[in-house]
XYZ file of N, CA and C in Angstrom:
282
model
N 3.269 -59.875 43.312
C 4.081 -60.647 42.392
C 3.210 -61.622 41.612
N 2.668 -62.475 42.232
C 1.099 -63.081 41.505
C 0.352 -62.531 40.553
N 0.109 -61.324 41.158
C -0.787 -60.859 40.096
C -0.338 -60.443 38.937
N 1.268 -59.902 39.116
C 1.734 -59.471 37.490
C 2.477 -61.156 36.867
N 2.504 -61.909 37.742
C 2.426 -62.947 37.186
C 1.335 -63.491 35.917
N 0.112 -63.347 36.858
C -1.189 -63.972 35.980
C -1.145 -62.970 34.841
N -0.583 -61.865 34.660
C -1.081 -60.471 33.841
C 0.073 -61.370 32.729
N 1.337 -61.281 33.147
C 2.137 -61.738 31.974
C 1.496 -63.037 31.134
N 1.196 -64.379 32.070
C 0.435 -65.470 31.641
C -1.032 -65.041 30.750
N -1.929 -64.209 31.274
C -2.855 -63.856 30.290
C -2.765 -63.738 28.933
N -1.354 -62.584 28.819
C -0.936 -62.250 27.613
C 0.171 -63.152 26.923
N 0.106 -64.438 28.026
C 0.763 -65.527 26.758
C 0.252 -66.139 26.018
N -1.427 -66.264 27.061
C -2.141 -67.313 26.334
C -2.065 -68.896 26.069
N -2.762 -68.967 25.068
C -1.719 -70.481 24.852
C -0.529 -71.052 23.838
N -0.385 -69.686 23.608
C 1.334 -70.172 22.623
C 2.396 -70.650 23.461
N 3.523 -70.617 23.195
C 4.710 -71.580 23.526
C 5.177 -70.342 23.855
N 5.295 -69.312 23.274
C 6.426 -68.312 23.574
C 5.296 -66.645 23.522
N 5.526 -65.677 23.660
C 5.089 -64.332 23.552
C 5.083 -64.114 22.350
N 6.314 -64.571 21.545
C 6.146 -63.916 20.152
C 5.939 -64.894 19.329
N 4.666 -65.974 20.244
C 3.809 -66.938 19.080
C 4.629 -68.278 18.982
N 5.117 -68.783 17.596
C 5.775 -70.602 18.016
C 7.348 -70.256 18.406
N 7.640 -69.332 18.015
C 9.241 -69.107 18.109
C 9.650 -67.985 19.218
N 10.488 -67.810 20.060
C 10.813 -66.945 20.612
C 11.760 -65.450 20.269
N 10.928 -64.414 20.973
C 11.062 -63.130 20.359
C 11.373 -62.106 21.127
N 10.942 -60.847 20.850
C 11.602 -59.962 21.609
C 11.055 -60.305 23.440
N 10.252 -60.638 23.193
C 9.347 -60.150 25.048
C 9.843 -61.746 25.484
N 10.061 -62.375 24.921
C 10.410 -63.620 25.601
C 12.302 -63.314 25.934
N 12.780 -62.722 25.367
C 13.960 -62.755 25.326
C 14.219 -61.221 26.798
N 13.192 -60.394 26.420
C 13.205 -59.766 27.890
C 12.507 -60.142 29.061
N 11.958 -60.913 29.109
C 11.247 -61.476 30.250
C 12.243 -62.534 30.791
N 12.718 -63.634 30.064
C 13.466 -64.938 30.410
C 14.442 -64.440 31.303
N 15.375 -63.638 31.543
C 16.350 -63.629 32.761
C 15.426 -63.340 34.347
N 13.913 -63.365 34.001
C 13.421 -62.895 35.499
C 12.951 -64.559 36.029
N 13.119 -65.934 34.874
C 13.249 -67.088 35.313
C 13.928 -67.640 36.658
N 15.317 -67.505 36.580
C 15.996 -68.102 37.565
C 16.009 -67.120 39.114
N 15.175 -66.078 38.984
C 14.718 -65.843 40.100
C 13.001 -66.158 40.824
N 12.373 -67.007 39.890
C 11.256 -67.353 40.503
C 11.834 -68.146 41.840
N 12.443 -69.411 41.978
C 12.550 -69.487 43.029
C 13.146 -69.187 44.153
N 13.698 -68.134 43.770
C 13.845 -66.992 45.264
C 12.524 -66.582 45.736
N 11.911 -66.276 44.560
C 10.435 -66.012 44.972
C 9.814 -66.634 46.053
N 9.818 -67.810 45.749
C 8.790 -68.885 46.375
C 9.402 -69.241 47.208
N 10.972 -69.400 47.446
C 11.408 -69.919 48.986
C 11.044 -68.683 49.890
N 11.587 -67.437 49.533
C 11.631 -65.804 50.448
C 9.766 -65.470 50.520
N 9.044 -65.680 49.376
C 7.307 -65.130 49.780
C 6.455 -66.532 50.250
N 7.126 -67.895 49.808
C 6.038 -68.657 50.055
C 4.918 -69.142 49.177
N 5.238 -68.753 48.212
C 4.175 -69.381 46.905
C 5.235 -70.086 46.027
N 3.980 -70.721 45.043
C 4.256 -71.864 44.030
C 4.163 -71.203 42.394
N 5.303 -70.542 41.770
C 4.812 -70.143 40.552
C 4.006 -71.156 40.043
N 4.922 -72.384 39.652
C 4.082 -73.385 39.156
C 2.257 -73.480 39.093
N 2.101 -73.350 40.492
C 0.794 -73.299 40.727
C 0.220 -72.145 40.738
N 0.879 -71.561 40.760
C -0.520 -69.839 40.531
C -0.444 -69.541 39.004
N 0.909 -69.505 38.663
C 0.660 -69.294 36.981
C 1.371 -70.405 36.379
N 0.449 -71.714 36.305
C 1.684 -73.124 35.258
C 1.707 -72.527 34.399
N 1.515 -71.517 33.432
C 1.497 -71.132 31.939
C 2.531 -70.755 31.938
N 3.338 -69.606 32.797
C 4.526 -69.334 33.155
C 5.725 -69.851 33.255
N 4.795 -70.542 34.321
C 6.170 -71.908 34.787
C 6.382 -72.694 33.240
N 5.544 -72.999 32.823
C 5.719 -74.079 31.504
C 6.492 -73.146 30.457
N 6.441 -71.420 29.976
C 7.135 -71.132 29.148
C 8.625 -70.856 29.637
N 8.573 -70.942 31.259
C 9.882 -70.510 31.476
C 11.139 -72.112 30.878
N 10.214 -72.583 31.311
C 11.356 -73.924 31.357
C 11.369 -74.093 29.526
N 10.147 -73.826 29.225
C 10.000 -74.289 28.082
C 11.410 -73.220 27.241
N 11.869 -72.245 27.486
C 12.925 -71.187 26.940
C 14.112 -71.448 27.449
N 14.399 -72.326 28.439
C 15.136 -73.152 28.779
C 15.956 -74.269 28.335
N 14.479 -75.014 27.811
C 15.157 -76.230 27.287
C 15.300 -76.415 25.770
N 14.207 -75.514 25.071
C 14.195 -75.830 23.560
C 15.247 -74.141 22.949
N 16.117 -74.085 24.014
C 17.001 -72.772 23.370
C 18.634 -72.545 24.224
N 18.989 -73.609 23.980
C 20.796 -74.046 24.673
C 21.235 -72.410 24.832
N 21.167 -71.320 23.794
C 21.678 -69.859 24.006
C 21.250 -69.721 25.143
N 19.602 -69.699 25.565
C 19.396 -69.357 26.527
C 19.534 -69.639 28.006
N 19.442 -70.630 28.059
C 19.758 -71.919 29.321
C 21.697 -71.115 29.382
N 22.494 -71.096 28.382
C 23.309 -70.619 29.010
C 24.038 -69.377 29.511
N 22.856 -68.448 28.872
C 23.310 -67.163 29.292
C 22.368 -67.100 30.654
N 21.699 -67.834 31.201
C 20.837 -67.276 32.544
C 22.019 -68.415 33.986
N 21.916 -67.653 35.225
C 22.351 -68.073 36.255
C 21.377 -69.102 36.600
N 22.085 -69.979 37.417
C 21.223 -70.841 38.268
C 20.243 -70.734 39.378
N 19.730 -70.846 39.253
C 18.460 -70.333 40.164
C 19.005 -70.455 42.289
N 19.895 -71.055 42.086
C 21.011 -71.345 43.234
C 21.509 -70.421 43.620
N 22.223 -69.711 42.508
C 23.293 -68.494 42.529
C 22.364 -67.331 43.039
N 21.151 -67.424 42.402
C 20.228 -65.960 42.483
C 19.803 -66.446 44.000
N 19.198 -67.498 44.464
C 18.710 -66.725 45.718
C 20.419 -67.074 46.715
N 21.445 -67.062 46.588
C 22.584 -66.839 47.290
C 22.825 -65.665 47.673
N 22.303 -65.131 46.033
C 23.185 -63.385 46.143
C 21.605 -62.446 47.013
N 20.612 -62.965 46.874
C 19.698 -62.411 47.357
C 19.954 -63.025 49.043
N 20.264 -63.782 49.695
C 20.256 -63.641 50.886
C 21.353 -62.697 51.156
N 22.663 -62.796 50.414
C 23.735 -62.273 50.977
C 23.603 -60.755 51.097
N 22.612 -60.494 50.160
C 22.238 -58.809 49.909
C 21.459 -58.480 51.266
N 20.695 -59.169 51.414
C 19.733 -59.506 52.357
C 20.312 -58.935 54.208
N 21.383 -59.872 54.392
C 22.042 -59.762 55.336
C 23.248 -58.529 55.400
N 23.560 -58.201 54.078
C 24.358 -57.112 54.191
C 23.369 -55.703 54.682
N 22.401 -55.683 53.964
C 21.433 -54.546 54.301
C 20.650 -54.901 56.031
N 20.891 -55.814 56.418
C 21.091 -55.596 58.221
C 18.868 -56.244 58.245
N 18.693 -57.072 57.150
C 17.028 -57.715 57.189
C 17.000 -59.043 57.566
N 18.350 -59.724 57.386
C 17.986 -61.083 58.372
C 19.545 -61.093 59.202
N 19.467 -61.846 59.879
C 20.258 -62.090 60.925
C 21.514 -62.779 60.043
């Protein structure tokens, strides 16, 4: 997960968004895999923040400078809920 982390961050570089100052197609398909980073990091144990801040900084950054977006994505709450509940239905945690 890290590593296609750093792969996406490589190819952000240092713009604000994928498709340069404004957000575009690859930002607009990438952004719903936001509010599951921290399922990530509670369920594997890492820090997006810290392995890829470039990431972390465009996620929030598509967040906050784009109200459409912030409200079409779930809460990062909801996602790891439904991921434990999946979790326990498929008989992997107790």
């Amino acid at each position: 997960m890290v590593a296609m982390l750093k792969t996406l961050e490589a190819e952000l570089g240092g713009k604000p968004y994928f498709g340069g100052e404004a957000l575009g197609y690859v930002d607009v398909a990438l952004v719903p895999f936001a509010p599951w980073f921290a399922t990530y990091e509670r369920l594997a144990g890492f820090s997006v923040a810290a392995a890829c801040p470039g990431i972390a900084a465009w996620a929030a950054r598509c967040v906050a400078e784009n109200p459409c977006v912030a409200a079409s994505l779930p809460d990062a709450e909801s996602v790891f809920q439904f991921v434990c509940g999946m979790r326990k239905h498929f008989g992997l945690i107790d």
